[in-house]
Each structure stands twice: as structure tokens, then as C-alpha cells.
Amino acid sequence: MIMISLSSIPSHSPSVVYRRINDEYLLIPLTGNIADMDSLYRLTETGAFIWELIDGERAISDITSKIVEEFDVEADIAEKDALDFFREIQEFLHFRET
Amino acid sequence: MTVDLVIAGRRIRFHSREGLDVRPDERFSAFTVAAEAEPDLIVDVEPGSGEIPPAAMKVFDAQLMEEVPGGVINSGESFWEIFSGGGVTYARVFLKEPQRTAVLEMPHGEMRWRIRTGEFAISPQLSGGKDQPAAQFTAGPPNTINPLPYPLDGLLLYFLFSRAGDIMIHGSGVSCHGRGWLFTGRSGSGKTTLAQIFDRAGDRIIHDDRLVLRREEGRWVMHNTPVYRNDEPRSAPLDHLWIIRHGSANVSEPVTGAEAVAMILANCIQQNWDREAAARLAAAADDLASSVRVSRLSFLPEGSIRDYLRLRKEEDISIAAGAAEALLNAGKIITVTAGGYSMWPAIRPGDKVEIEPIGTRVPEIGEIVALKRDGGYVIHRVTGVTAGRNATLIRTQGDGVTREDEPADAGMIAGIVGSVVRSGRQQQPPTRHLPRWFNRMTARLQCWISPKV
């Protein structure tokens, strides 16, 4: 189990193909197997906003600051939701610590 | 010796050395054409077992699946494998009777491939080398080789179409009154059942198992591929794609955007080890979902589904529904004229029904809502609301029908009925009247839209 914290720096995994479709992203894992609906992942507009901020340089705390700037949300709620989000899609990401 | 096949509009030229006949099996007979035009792909066919360089890495491994009573089981035997290395992709298939392997070599960026069929040549001079065992067997008549033993045929077609940006998809394709419809879904979802329903009605079946979708001259066209003995080339422009499942009623709901693309991808034939191929397929599915209508379809396995789909295809109704949705999204109230009896007696045919935007509010039990359906709306009463972690499911039913609708997610609620105007008199949406003895099929409302500022 990877420990994900605000200081973690996420980057996109090379084992995922992603495609922007309107305001959303579709994540397609390169599993070496036939895809099915259970393995595909759809990011809504907010998730897509975060996905585009993932560059291998920004820590989750930096990304959270951007969320607070962009959306009408309190910092502590944004931090909690962002951490939940990163835990949920961790199979599509790599993490390193600052 | 050369043999040309044209499959889904792509020309494949099989070429063998002098004195060795290339003879695809009879599934390909109707797809064999004269070698006139330039081929899309040339395949050199040779007998003998091909070798895969040790440096090539196995990237995909398919086991033989066997049908048993009640389902399909993995036999544990190798069926085919894919290797990649040195700028070449290799497909190796395991054949029986007699046991042998055949290898397809596909250099990247080249459209000249090679097949080693696994058969040994009948005479030493055709064997491709003195180290090859000679005079062992050929699967067909002397000095002939079959370039596409099953399952090598499917793999060659997959790589050909994948590299060209086409889509291979499991499904049943039909041409009904000039409209090309494709039904796709998981195994057991009803693809063959639907093909049989349309076949019995005299419609043209493009195929009931595997189709190729190609963008040609600005539109998507579906083609069959040789699967069965009596297959012949068939194609039709594609108008509408449905992701199907058996249900308790015939219900078609539009799907758009990433959800539509995901649903298409989930039913495509694909090998998700190759990043470029996966990205290409996602792009093609995105283009398909943007160009062709995509819907989720629950259906009853009977002739009524054909009538249902034919009736809901009126273009003007669809355009009106799109305009209605835009108005609701802009916060305006719209008025539609009821056209059916499913909400009788609360709403009668001819009643003017005012639909108000619902925004992000979840409807309550007892409220009457407008559900988005292909070609318009269905106005039914909410009978249940189930809040999940990621979605809220709304259960609905017409007052005048005995069956509940398929549950809808909250996004399928276009609006909520604010009032009903009957004979010039406006009234609040009536509460339910029992008993529900008036049993009619769910009726679509014809939309005559008048925005209310």
C-alpha cells in the first residue's frame, strides 16, 4: 500500500493511456489484456482539472492550492478530497516524496 | 503465385514462391478477388515453422477457451501469443491436427509481412532450406498452403485494421430500412438474439459476431469479416450504435462523451499492451462516438424491439429533444404535448405538460419527471430513489403501466413536471390515481416546444 500524503509528488504512469473527451478524461490502463468497463476510468471535469496539473513536479499540496484558487472550496476540504482522489486513481500514477 | 482478398475494403495480397499454391480455406472464397489494384498489405507466405528471436519479449498470451455446458472455461492450453522486439511484432498460434505452430511477422511501419504456416513443404526444394523436414504434410492438397489457419486469420486482421486506425468490435450489425444499426455488448447480452429478430423481419444482417468499423469518405461504415463458411462481403453505413442488455422493457437512452467512448472501447477487440495501438483505438472510438449516435439499450427479446427502434428514429423529434434540453439547461421552462397513455389518467394525450429545470436537485418519490430517451422524453413518476457513493439511481414508472422502467441515473432526468394544462386550465401535477388498470406501453411524448421566459 502506497502512503499518499500532501507532500507526495504524483506523475502519470507510463502504463496508462489517457484521452480528453470534452471536459472529461478517459483513462485506459495498459494491462496486457483485453479491456473491460471495470478497468476503464472516467474523470469528471474536476478530476480532469487535477489530472492536467499532474506533471511530476507539483506536490499534492501544490495541486490543492490550485484547486482552492479555481473552485469555491475551503482548503481543508480540498486537501481531503484531493487525497481521496489520488488514492482512488493511484494505479494510474507514480508517486515520489519531496 | 498470388491471391488477393478484400476484407472490409482492405486488400491483402498473399504471395508465395513459384510452384506453391496459396489457398485460403473456403471461409474466404467470397472475399477472393482478382489481383488488379494496389494492395494495402502484402504477405509473403512460406511453409515451415517460423522462429521468434530470443530477444523478442512476450507481451500477450491467450489461452484456449473451451465451451462447456453452462459457460466457457480456460483450458490452460496456449492458443496464441504475441511477441515484440527488434522493431517487429510476432504472432504465434498453436494449431492442431497435426500439432504445429504458425508465425506471423509484422515489421513496424511496413506493410509487407510474412507468414510461416507451420506446414512442411511437400518437396525439399520448396521447403525453404535443407534443415527443414521435407515431405511431411500439407494441410490441403499437395503443394498448397493455407495462409490463414484459424486463429491466425483473426490476428492478421486485427493488426491490419488496428494499424490503419479502424475498429474491430464484437456485435451484430443490421441494415433496417436503409439505416445501419450496430448492437454491441458483453457475451450473453443478446447480440445474436437481435440479429435473429431482424433477420426474421427480412432485414439485411451484416454480421452477428464480429465487425470492422471504418471511417470512409466522412462517415463510419460497418463491414463483416469472414467467420462462417457461407460469409460474403457485406457492409452498411453506420447510423446508430447501441450497447445492449436484456431488460424488462424496450428502453433506449442516449450516451455521450467519455461514457460513450468507454462503452465502445469495452466491446472492441483489442490487445492492451501496445500504447500506440491503445491510443489509436481510443481516438477512433472518440471519433465514432462524436459522429454516430450511441445509446444504451435494454430490450425484450421479441419483435417489439424492432418496431420500437424504428419508431424512435424520427430525426425531427430528435432535433426537438436536443433543443428542449438546451432550453432546460438554460433554466427555461418548456412545454410538451403528451402523446401517450402511460401516465393516464394524471396526464392524457393532448395535455400540455410544463417541464421545469431540475438542476442538481434529486427528485422525490411521487414527483413526475421527464426522462431523457432517444428521440424525446418519457414522462413518468418517481417511485424510488437510491443514493449510492458515486451515483443516485432513480426508479420510475408510468401511472398507467404495470412495469417499472429501467432505473435511470440522476443525469437522465431532464426536468420535473411543474404543471399540466388541460382544456386551457392549468393544474398542478396530479397525484397518483389507483388502480393501475390501464395497461399501455410506455409512450414517447412528441415535443412541441414553447420556451417560457
Coordinates of C-alpha atoms in Angstrom, one line a residue:
Chain A
M1 CA 0.0 0.0 0.0
I2 CA 1.5 3.3 -1.1
M3 CA 1.4 6.1 1.5
I4 CA 0.0 9.1 -0.2
S5 CA 0.3 12.4 1.6
L6 CA 0.2 16.1 0.7
S7 CA 3.9 16.1 0.2
S8 CA 3.7 13.2 -2.4
I9 CA 4.6 14.2 -6.0
P10 CA 2.4 12.4 -8.5
S11 CA 3.3 11.7 -12.1
H12 CA 1.3 9.9 -14.8
S13 CA 2.1 6.2 -15.1
P14 CA 3.5 5.1 -18.4
S15 CA 1.1 2.2 -18.1
V16 CA -1.9 4.3 -18.8
V17 CA -3.3 5.9 -22.0
Y18 CA -5.4 8.9 -21.4
R19 CA -7.7 10.9 -23.7
R20 CA -9.5 14.1 -23.1
I21 CA -13.1 13.9 -24.3
N22 CA -14.9 17.3 -23.9
D23 CA -14.4 18.2 -20.2
E24 CA -13.6 14.7 -19.1
Y25 CA -10.7 12.3 -19.3
L26 CA -10.8 8.6 -20.1
L27 CA -8.0 6.6 -18.5
I28 CA -7.2 3.3 -20.2
P29 CA -4.7 1.0 -18.4
L30 CA -2.2 -0.9 -20.5
T31 CA -2.9 -4.2 -18.8
G32 CA -1.6 -6.6 -21.4
N33 CA -5.1 -7.9 -21.6
I34 CA -8.5 -7.2 -23.1
A35 CA -10.0 -4.1 -21.6
D36 CA -13.4 -4.1 -19.9
M37 CA -15.6 -1.5 -18.4
D38 CA -14.3 -2.3 -15.0
S39 CA -10.7 -1.3 -15.9
L40 CA -11.5 1.9 -17.7
Y41 CA -11.7 5.1 -15.6
R42 CA -13.6 8.3 -16.3
L43 CA -12.5 11.6 -14.7
T44 CA -15.2 14.2 -14.5
E45 CA -14.4 17.9 -15.0
T46 CA -12.9 18.4 -11.6
G47 CA -10.9 15.2 -11.9
A48 CA -9.7 16.3 -15.3
F49 CA -8.6 19.7 -13.8
I50 CA -6.4 17.8 -11.3
W51 CA -5.1 15.3 -13.9
E52 CA -3.8 18.2 -16.0
L53 CA -1.9 19.6 -13.0
I54 CA 0.0 16.4 -12.5
D55 CA 3.4 17.0 -14.0
G56 CA 5.9 15.1 -11.8
E57 CA 7.0 18.4 -10.3
R58 CA 4.0 19.6 -8.2
A59 CA 3.3 18.0 -4.9
I60 CA -0.3 17.2 -3.9
S61 CA -0.3 20.3 -1.6
D62 CA 0.6 22.5 -4.7
I63 CA -2.2 20.9 -6.6
T64 CA -4.6 21.5 -3.7
S65 CA -3.7 25.2 -3.7
K66 CA -4.6 25.4 -7.4
I67 CA -7.9 23.7 -6.6
V68 CA -8.7 26.3 -3.9
E69 CA -7.8 29.1 -6.4
E70 CA -10.1 27.6 -9.1
F71 CA -13.0 26.3 -7.2
D72 CA -15.2 27.7 -4.3
V73 CA -13.9 25.3 -1.7
E74 CA -12.2 25.5 1.7
A75 CA -8.6 24.4 1.9
D76 CA -9.1 21.6 4.4
I77 CA -12.0 20.1 2.3
A78 CA -9.9 20.4 -0.9
E79 CA -7.0 18.6 0.8
K80 CA -9.1 15.8 2.0
D81 CA -10.9 15.4 -1.3
A82 CA -7.7 15.6 -3.3
L83 CA -6.1 12.9 -1.2
D84 CA -9.2 10.7 -1.6
F85 CA -9.0 11.3 -5.4
F86 CA -5.3 10.4 -5.6
R87 CA -5.8 7.2 -3.6
E88 CA -8.7 6.2 -5.9
I89 CA -6.7 6.6 -9.1
Q90 CA -3.3 5.6 -7.7
E91 CA -3.0 2.7 -10.2
F92 CA -2.6 5.3 -12.9
L93 CA 0.1 7.3 -11.2
H94 CA 3.6 7.1 -9.8
F95 CA 4.5 8.9 -6.6
R96 CA 7.7 10.2 -5.1
E97 CA 8.3 12.1 -2.0
T98 CA 9.7 15.7 -1.8
Chain B
M1 CA 1.6 -17.3 -57.0
T2 CA -0.6 -14.6 -55.5
V3 CA -4.1 -14.5 -54.1
D4 CA -5.9 -11.2 -53.2
L5 CA -8.5 -11.0 -50.5
V6 CA -10.5 -7.8 -49.9
I7 CA -11.9 -7.8 -46.4
A8 CA -13.7 -4.7 -45.1
G9 CA -12.5 -2.8 -48.1
R10 CA -8.8 -3.5 -47.4
R11 CA -6.9 -5.5 -50.0
I12 CA -4.5 -8.2 -48.7
R13 CA -2.2 -9.9 -51.3
F14 CA -0.7 -13.3 -50.3
H15 CA 2.4 -14.1 -52.2
S16 CA 4.3 -17.4 -52.4
R17 CA 7.2 -18.7 -54.3
E18 CA 6.9 -20.4 -57.7
G19 CA 5.2 -23.8 -57.6
L20 CA 3.5 -23.3 -54.2
D21 CA -0.2 -22.6 -54.3
V22 CA -1.7 -20.3 -51.6
R23 CA -5.1 -21.5 -50.9
P24 CA -7.2 -19.8 -48.1
D25 CA -9.9 -22.1 -46.8
E26 CA -13.5 -21.8 -48.0
R27 CA -14.5 -19.1 -45.5
F28 CA -12.6 -16.7 -47.7
S29 CA -14.0 -17.8 -51.1
A30 CA -16.4 -14.9 -51.4
F31 CA -13.7 -12.4 -50.4
T32 CA -11.2 -13.6 -53.0
V33 CA -10.8 -11.1 -55.9
A34 CA -8.6 -10.7 -59.0
A35 CA -5.2 -9.1 -58.3
E36 CA -5.9 -5.8 -60.0
A37 CA -5.5 -2.9 -57.6
E38 CA -2.6 -2.0 -55.4
P39 CA -2.8 -3.9 -52.1
D40 CA -2.9 -2.4 -48.7
L41 CA -0.8 -5.2 -47.4
I42 CA 1.4 -7.9 -48.9
V43 CA 2.0 -11.1 -47.0
D44 CA 4.8 -13.5 -48.1
V45 CA 3.6 -17.0 -47.2
E46 CA 6.0 -19.8 -46.7
P47 CA 5.8 -23.3 -45.2
G48 CA 7.7 -24.3 -42.2
S49 CA 7.8 -23.1 -38.6
G50 CA 8.9 -19.6 -38.1
E51 CA 11.3 -18.6 -35.3
I52 CA 10.9 -15.9 -32.8
P53 CA 14.2 -14.2 -31.9
P54 CA 15.1 -14.9 -28.2
A55 CA 15.4 -11.1 -27.7
A56 CA 11.7 -10.6 -28.5
M57 CA 9.6 -10.2 -25.4
K58 CA 6.2 -11.9 -24.9
V59 CA 3.7 -9.2 -24.5
F60 CA 0.4 -11.1 -24.7
D61 CA -0.7 -14.6 -24.1
A62 CA -4.1 -16.0 -25.0
Q63 CA -5.2 -19.4 -23.6
L64 CA -7.6 -21.7 -25.4
M65 CA -11.1 -21.2 -24.0
E66 CA -13.4 -24.1 -24.3
E67 CA -17.2 -24.1 -24.3
V68 CA -18.7 -26.4 -21.7
P69 CA -22.3 -26.7 -20.6
G70 CA -23.2 -23.6 -18.8
G71 CA -20.3 -21.4 -19.9
V72 CA -16.7 -21.1 -21.1
I73 CA -13.6 -22.4 -19.3
N74 CA -9.9 -21.7 -19.7
S75 CA -8.3 -25.0 -20.9
G76 CA -4.9 -23.9 -19.7
E77 CA -3.5 -24.6 -23.2
S78 CA -1.7 -22.0 -25.2
F79 CA -3.8 -20.7 -28.1
W80 CA -1.7 -17.8 -29.4
E81 CA 1.0 -15.5 -28.2
I82 CA 2.3 -12.1 -29.2
F83 CA 6.0 -11.1 -29.0
S84 CA 7.6 -7.8 -29.7
G85 CA 11.3 -6.9 -30.3
G86 CA 13.7 -5.5 -32.8
G87 CA 11.0 -3.4 -34.5
V88 CA 8.9 -6.5 -35.3
T89 CA 5.7 -7.8 -33.7
Y90 CA 5.3 -11.6 -33.9
A91 CA 2.1 -13.6 -33.5
R92 CA 2.5 -17.3 -32.9
V93 CA -0.5 -19.6 -33.0
F94 CA -0.8 -23.2 -31.8
L95 CA -2.6 -25.4 -34.3
K96 CA -3.8 -29.0 -34.0
E97 CA -4.3 -31.9 -36.4
P98 CA -1.5 -32.1 -36.8
Q99 CA 0.1 -30.2 -34.0
R100 CA 2.2 -27.3 -35.2
T101 CA 2.8 -23.6 -34.8
A102 CA 2.4 -20.8 -37.4
V103 CA 4.1 -17.4 -37.1
L104 CA 3.1 -14.1 -38.5
E105 CA 5.9 -11.5 -38.6
M106 CA 4.9 -7.8 -38.8
P107 CA 7.8 -5.3 -39.1
H108 CA 6.7 -2.0 -37.6
G109 CA 5.9 0.7 -40.2
E110 CA 6.0 -1.7 -43.1
M111 CA 3.0 -3.2 -45.0
R112 CA 4.9 -6.3 -46.2
W113 CA 4.5 -9.1 -43.6
R114 CA 5.5 -12.8 -43.5
I115 CA 3.6 -15.9 -42.5
R116 CA 5.2 -19.2 -41.8
T117 CA 2.2 -21.5 -41.9
G118 CA 3.6 -24.4 -39.8
E119 CA 3.0 -26.8 -42.7
F120 CA 6.0 -28.6 -44.2
A121 CA 6.6 -28.4 -47.9
I122 CA 5.8 -31.5 -49.9
S123 CA 9.1 -31.4 -51.7
P124 CA 12.5 -30.5 -50.4
Q125 CA 13.1 -27.7 -53.0
L126 CA 10.1 -25.9 -51.7
S127 CA 10.9 -26.4 -48.0
G128 CA 12.8 -23.2 -47.7
G129 CA 16.0 -24.9 -46.6
K130 CA 17.6 -28.3 -46.3
D131 CA 17.3 -28.2 -42.5
Q132 CA 13.5 -28.2 -42.8
P133 CA 11.9 -31.6 -42.6
A134 CA 10.6 -32.4 -46.0
A135 CA 7.7 -34.3 -47.4
Q136 CA 5.9 -34.3 -44.0
F137 CA 2.5 -33.0 -44.8
T138 CA 0.4 -30.1 -46.1
A139 CA -3.0 -29.4 -44.6
G140 CA -4.5 -29.3 -48.1
P141 CA -3.8 -30.7 -51.5
P142 CA -0.1 -31.3 -52.5
N143 CA 2.0 -28.1 -52.9
T144 CA -0.7 -25.9 -51.4
I145 CA -0.5 -24.0 -48.2
N146 CA -3.3 -22.3 -46.2
P147 CA -2.1 -18.8 -45.4
L148 CA -4.7 -18.1 -42.7
P149 CA -5.3 -21.1 -40.4
Y150 CA -7.6 -20.2 -37.5
P151 CA -6.8 -18.3 -35.3
L152 CA -4.1 -16.7 -37.4
D153 CA -6.7 -15.1 -39.6
G154 CA -8.2 -13.1 -36.8
L155 CA -4.8 -11.9 -35.6
L156 CA -3.7 -10.8 -39.1
L157 CA -7.0 -8.9 -39.5
Y158 CA -6.7 -7.3 -36.0
F159 CA -3.2 -6.0 -36.7
L160 CA -4.1 -4.8 -40.2
F161 CA -7.2 -2.9 -39.0
S162 CA -5.6 -1.7 -35.8
R163 CA -2.6 -0.2 -37.6
A164 CA -5.0 1.5 -40.1
G165 CA -7.0 3.2 -37.3
D166 CA -10.1 1.0 -37.8
I167 CA -12.1 -0.6 -35.1
M168 CA -12.9 -4.3 -34.7
I169 CA -15.9 -4.8 -32.5
H170 CA -18.0 -7.7 -31.2
G171 CA -21.5 -7.1 -32.3
S172 CA -24.5 -7.6 -34.6
G173 CA -24.8 -5.2 -37.4
V174 CA -28.1 -4.9 -39.3
S175 CA -29.4 -2.7 -42.1
C176 CA -33.0 -1.9 -41.4
H177 CA -34.9 0.4 -43.9
G178 CA -31.7 1.9 -45.1
R179 CA -30.3 2.6 -41.6
G180 CA -27.2 0.9 -40.3
W181 CA -27.5 -0.2 -36.7
L182 CA -24.9 -2.0 -34.6
F183 CA -25.7 -3.8 -31.3
T184 CA -22.7 -4.5 -29.2
G185 CA -22.4 -5.8 -25.6
R186 CA -20.9 -8.4 -23.5
S187 CA -21.2 -12.1 -24.1
G188 CA -24.8 -13.2 -23.5
S189 CA -26.2 -9.6 -23.8
G190 CA -28.4 -10.6 -26.8
K191 CA -26.4 -9.7 -29.9
T192 CA -27.3 -12.9 -31.7
T193 CA -30.9 -12.7 -30.5
L194 CA -31.3 -9.3 -32.0
A195 CA -29.7 -10.4 -35.3
Q196 CA -32.2 -13.2 -35.4
I197 CA -35.2 -10.8 -34.8
F198 CA -34.1 -8.5 -37.6
D199 CA -33.3 -11.5 -39.9
R200 CA -36.8 -12.9 -39.4
A201 CA -38.2 -9.5 -40.3
G202 CA -36.3 -9.6 -43.6
D203 CA -33.6 -7.0 -42.8
R204 CA -30.1 -7.4 -44.0
I205 CA -27.7 -8.8 -41.4
I206 CA -24.2 -7.5 -41.9
H207 CA -22.8 -9.9 -39.3
D208 CA -23.8 -11.3 -35.9
D209 CA -20.4 -11.8 -34.4
R210 CA -17.5 -9.6 -35.4
L211 CA -17.5 -6.3 -37.4
V212 CA -15.0 -3.8 -38.7
L213 CA -15.8 -0.2 -38.4
R214 CA -14.0 2.2 -40.8
R215 CA -14.2 5.9 -41.5
E216 CA -14.8 6.2 -45.2
E217 CA -15.5 9.4 -47.1
G218 CA -16.6 11.2 -44.0
R219 CA -18.8 8.6 -42.4
W220 CA -18.4 5.4 -40.4
V221 CA -19.1 2.2 -42.3
M222 CA -19.5 -1.3 -40.8
H223 CA -18.2 -4.4 -42.6
N224 CA -18.3 -8.0 -41.9
T225 CA -15.2 -10.3 -41.9
P226 CA -15.0 -14.0 -42.9
V227 CA -16.0 -16.0 -39.8
Y228 CA -18.5 -18.6 -41.1
R229 CA -18.4 -20.8 -44.1
N230 CA -21.0 -19.0 -46.1
D231 CA -20.0 -15.4 -45.3
E232 CA -19.8 -13.0 -48.2
P233 CA -18.7 -9.3 -48.1
R234 CA -21.3 -7.1 -46.6
S235 CA -21.3 -3.5 -45.4
A236 CA -23.5 -0.6 -44.5
P237 CA -23.1 3.0 -43.3
L238 CA -23.5 3.1 -39.6
D239 CA -26.2 5.4 -38.1
H240 CA -26.5 4.3 -34.6
L241 CA -24.7 2.1 -32.1
W242 CA -26.4 0.5 -29.1
I243 CA -24.8 -1.1 -26.1
I244 CA -27.3 -3.7 -25.3
R245 CA -28.5 -5.9 -22.5
H246 CA -31.7 -7.8 -21.8
G247 CA -34.3 -5.9 -19.8
S248 CA -37.8 -5.8 -18.7
A249 CA -38.8 -3.3 -21.3
N250 CA -37.5 -1.7 -24.5
V251 CA -35.7 1.4 -23.4
S252 CA -33.1 3.4 -25.3
E253 CA -31.1 6.1 -23.6
P254 CA -28.5 8.3 -25.3
V255 CA -25.0 8.1 -24.1
T256 CA -22.4 10.8 -25.0
G257 CA -18.8 11.9 -24.3
A258 CA -16.4 9.8 -22.3
E259 CA -19.1 7.4 -21.2
A260 CA -19.9 6.6 -24.8
V261 CA -16.3 6.2 -25.7
A262 CA -15.7 3.9 -22.7
M263 CA -18.7 1.8 -23.6
I264 CA -17.5 1.4 -27.2
L265 CA -13.9 0.5 -26.1
A266 CA -15.2 -2.1 -23.7
N267 CA -16.6 -4.0 -26.6
C268 CA -13.8 -3.6 -29.1
I269 CA -11.4 -6.4 -30.0
Q270 CA -8.1 -5.2 -28.6
Q271 CA -4.8 -6.1 -27.0
N272 CA -4.0 -3.5 -24.4
W273 CA -0.2 -4.0 -24.4
D274 CA 0.7 -1.5 -27.2
R275 CA 0.5 2.1 -26.1
E276 CA 0.2 3.4 -29.7
A277 CA -2.5 0.9 -30.6
A278 CA -4.5 1.7 -27.5
A279 CA -4.2 5.5 -28.1
R280 CA -5.2 5.0 -31.8
L281 CA -8.2 2.9 -30.8
A282 CA -9.3 5.5 -28.2
A283 CA -9.1 8.2 -30.8
A284 CA -11.1 6.2 -33.3
A285 CA -13.7 5.4 -30.6
D286 CA -13.9 9.1 -29.7
D287 CA -14.4 10.0 -33.4
L288 CA -17.1 7.3 -33.7
A289 CA -19.0 8.5 -30.6
S290 CA -18.9 12.0 -32.0
S291 CA -20.1 11.0 -35.4
V292 CA -22.6 8.2 -34.7
R293 CA -25.4 8.2 -32.2
V294 CA -24.6 6.0 -29.2
S295 CA -27.2 4.7 -26.8
R296 CA -27.7 2.2 -24.1
L297 CA -30.5 -0.2 -24.9
S298 CA -32.4 -2.6 -22.7
F299 CA -34.7 -4.8 -24.7
L300 CA -37.2 -7.5 -24.7
P301 CA -36.2 -10.5 -26.9
E302 CA -39.2 -10.2 -29.2
G303 CA -40.3 -8.4 -32.4
S304 CA -41.4 -5.3 -30.5
I305 CA -37.8 -4.2 -30.2
R306 CA -37.6 -3.7 -33.9
D307 CA -40.7 -1.6 -34.0
Y308 CA -39.5 0.4 -31.0
L309 CA -36.2 1.2 -32.7
R310 CA -37.8 2.0 -36.0
L311 CA -40.4 4.4 -34.5
R312 CA -37.9 6.3 -32.3
K313 CA -35.7 7.2 -35.3
E314 CA -37.6 10.3 -36.5
E315 CA -34.9 12.9 -37.0
D316 CA -37.2 15.9 -36.3
I317 CA -38.1 14.6 -32.9
S318 CA -34.5 14.1 -32.0
I319 CA -33.7 17.7 -33.0
A320 CA -36.6 18.9 -31.0
A321 CA -35.5 16.9 -28.0
G322 CA -32.0 18.5 -28.3
A323 CA -33.4 21.9 -28.4
A324 CA -35.6 21.2 -25.4
E325 CA -32.7 20.0 -23.4
A326 CA -30.7 23.1 -24.3
L327 CA -33.6 25.3 -23.1
L328 CA -33.9 23.4 -19.8
N329 CA -30.1 23.6 -19.3
A330 CA -30.5 27.4 -19.8
G331 CA -33.0 27.4 -16.9
K332 CA -36.2 27.8 -19.0
I333 CA -39.4 26.0 -18.7
I334 CA -40.6 24.1 -21.8
T335 CA -44.0 22.8 -22.7
V336 CA -44.5 19.5 -24.4
T337 CA -47.7 17.8 -25.7
A338 CA -48.4 14.5 -24.2
G339 CA -48.8 11.8 -26.8
G340 CA -49.5 8.6 -24.9
Y341 CA -51.4 6.9 -22.2
S342 CA -48.6 5.7 -19.9
M343 CA -49.4 8.4 -17.3
W344 CA -53.2 8.1 -17.7
P345 CA -55.3 9.5 -16.1
A346 CA -52.9 12.0 -14.5
I347 CA -51.7 13.1 -17.9
R348 CA -53.7 12.4 -21.0
P349 CA -52.9 12.6 -24.7
G350 CA -53.0 16.2 -25.8
D351 CA -52.3 17.6 -22.4
K352 CA -49.7 20.4 -22.3
V353 CA -47.1 19.4 -19.8
E354 CA -44.8 22.1 -18.4
I355 CA -41.3 20.8 -17.6
E356 CA -39.2 22.8 -15.3
P357 CA -35.4 22.6 -15.0
I358 CA -34.4 20.4 -12.0
G359 CA -30.8 21.5 -11.8
T360 CA -28.8 19.4 -9.4
R361 CA -31.8 18.6 -7.1
V362 CA -32.7 14.9 -6.8
P363 CA -36.3 14.3 -7.5
E364 CA -38.6 13.0 -4.7
I365 CA -40.8 10.0 -4.7
G366 CA -44.1 10.9 -6.2
E367 CA -42.9 13.7 -8.4
I368 CA -43.3 13.4 -12.1
V369 CA -40.1 13.7 -14.1
A370 CA -39.1 13.9 -17.8
L371 CA -36.6 11.1 -18.5
K372 CA -34.3 11.6 -21.5
R373 CA -34.8 9.0 -24.1
D374 CA -33.6 8.7 -27.7
G375 CA -35.8 10.9 -29.8
G376 CA -37.6 12.7 -26.9
Y377 CA -38.7 12.3 -23.4
V378 CA -40.7 9.9 -21.3
I379 CA -42.7 11.5 -18.5
H380 CA -43.1 9.1 -15.6
R381 CA -43.5 9.2 -11.9
V382 CA -40.6 8.7 -9.4
T383 CA -41.2 5.5 -7.4
G384 CA -37.8 5.2 -5.7
V385 CA -34.5 7.0 -5.1
T386 CA -31.4 5.1 -4.2
A387 CA -28.3 7.1 -3.3
G388 CA -25.0 5.4 -3.9
R389 CA -21.5 6.5 -3.3
N390 CA -20.9 7.6 -6.9
A391 CA -24.4 7.8 -8.4
T392 CA -28.0 8.2 -7.5
L393 CA -30.4 5.8 -9.2
I394 CA -34.0 6.9 -9.9
R395 CA -36.7 4.4 -10.3
T396 CA -39.7 5.5 -12.3
Q397 CA -43.0 4.1 -13.6
G398 CA -45.9 5.3 -15.6
D399 CA -49.1 5.5 -13.6
G400 CA -50.9 3.6 -16.3
V401 CA -48.4 0.8 -16.8
T402 CA -47.7 -2.2 -14.7
R403 CA -43.9 -2.4 -15.0
E404 CA -41.3 -0.2 -13.6
D405 CA -38.8 1.5 -16.0
E406 CA -35.2 0.5 -16.1
P407 CA -33.6 2.5 -13.3
A408 CA -32.0 5.7 -14.5
D409 CA -29.1 7.7 -13.1
A410 CA -29.9 11.3 -12.0
G411 CA -28.3 12.6 -15.1
M412 CA -31.1 11.1 -17.2
I413 CA -33.7 13.4 -15.6
A414 CA -34.2 16.2 -18.0
G415 CA -36.7 18.1 -15.8
I416 CA -39.6 17.9 -13.5
V417 CA -43.3 18.4 -14.4
G418 CA -44.4 21.7 -12.9
S419 CA -48.0 21.8 -14.2
V420 CA -50.3 20.3 -16.7
V421 CA -52.7 22.3 -18.9
R422 CA -55.8 20.5 -20.0
S423 CA -58.6 22.3 -21.9
G424 CA -57.0 25.6 -21.3
R425 CA -56.9 25.2 -17.5
Q426 CA -53.6 24.9 -15.7
Q427 CA -53.3 22.5 -12.8
Q428 CA -50.7 21.1 -10.5
P429 CA -49.3 17.7 -11.4
P430 CA -51.9 15.3 -10.1
T431 CA -51.1 12.7 -7.5
R432 CA -51.3 9.1 -8.5
H433 CA -54.7 7.6 -9.2
L434 CA -55.2 3.9 -8.5
P435 CA -55.9 1.3 -9.7
R436 CA -53.3 1.0 -12.5
W437 CA -55.6 -1.0 -14.7
F438 CA -54.9 0.9 -17.8
N439 CA -52.0 -1.0 -19.2
R440 CA -50.4 0.6 -22.3
M441 CA -46.8 0.5 -23.4
T442 CA -44.7 3.5 -22.5
A443 CA -45.4 6.2 -24.9
R444 CA -43.0 8.9 -26.0
L445 CA -44.1 12.5 -25.9
Q446 CA -44.0 14.4 -29.1
C447 CA -42.1 17.6 -28.3
W448 CA -43.7 20.9 -29.4
I449 CA -41.6 23.2 -27.6
S450 CA -42.5 26.7 -26.5
P451 CA -40.0 28.3 -24.2
K452 CA -41.4 30.2 -21.3
V453 CA -39.3 33.1 -20.2

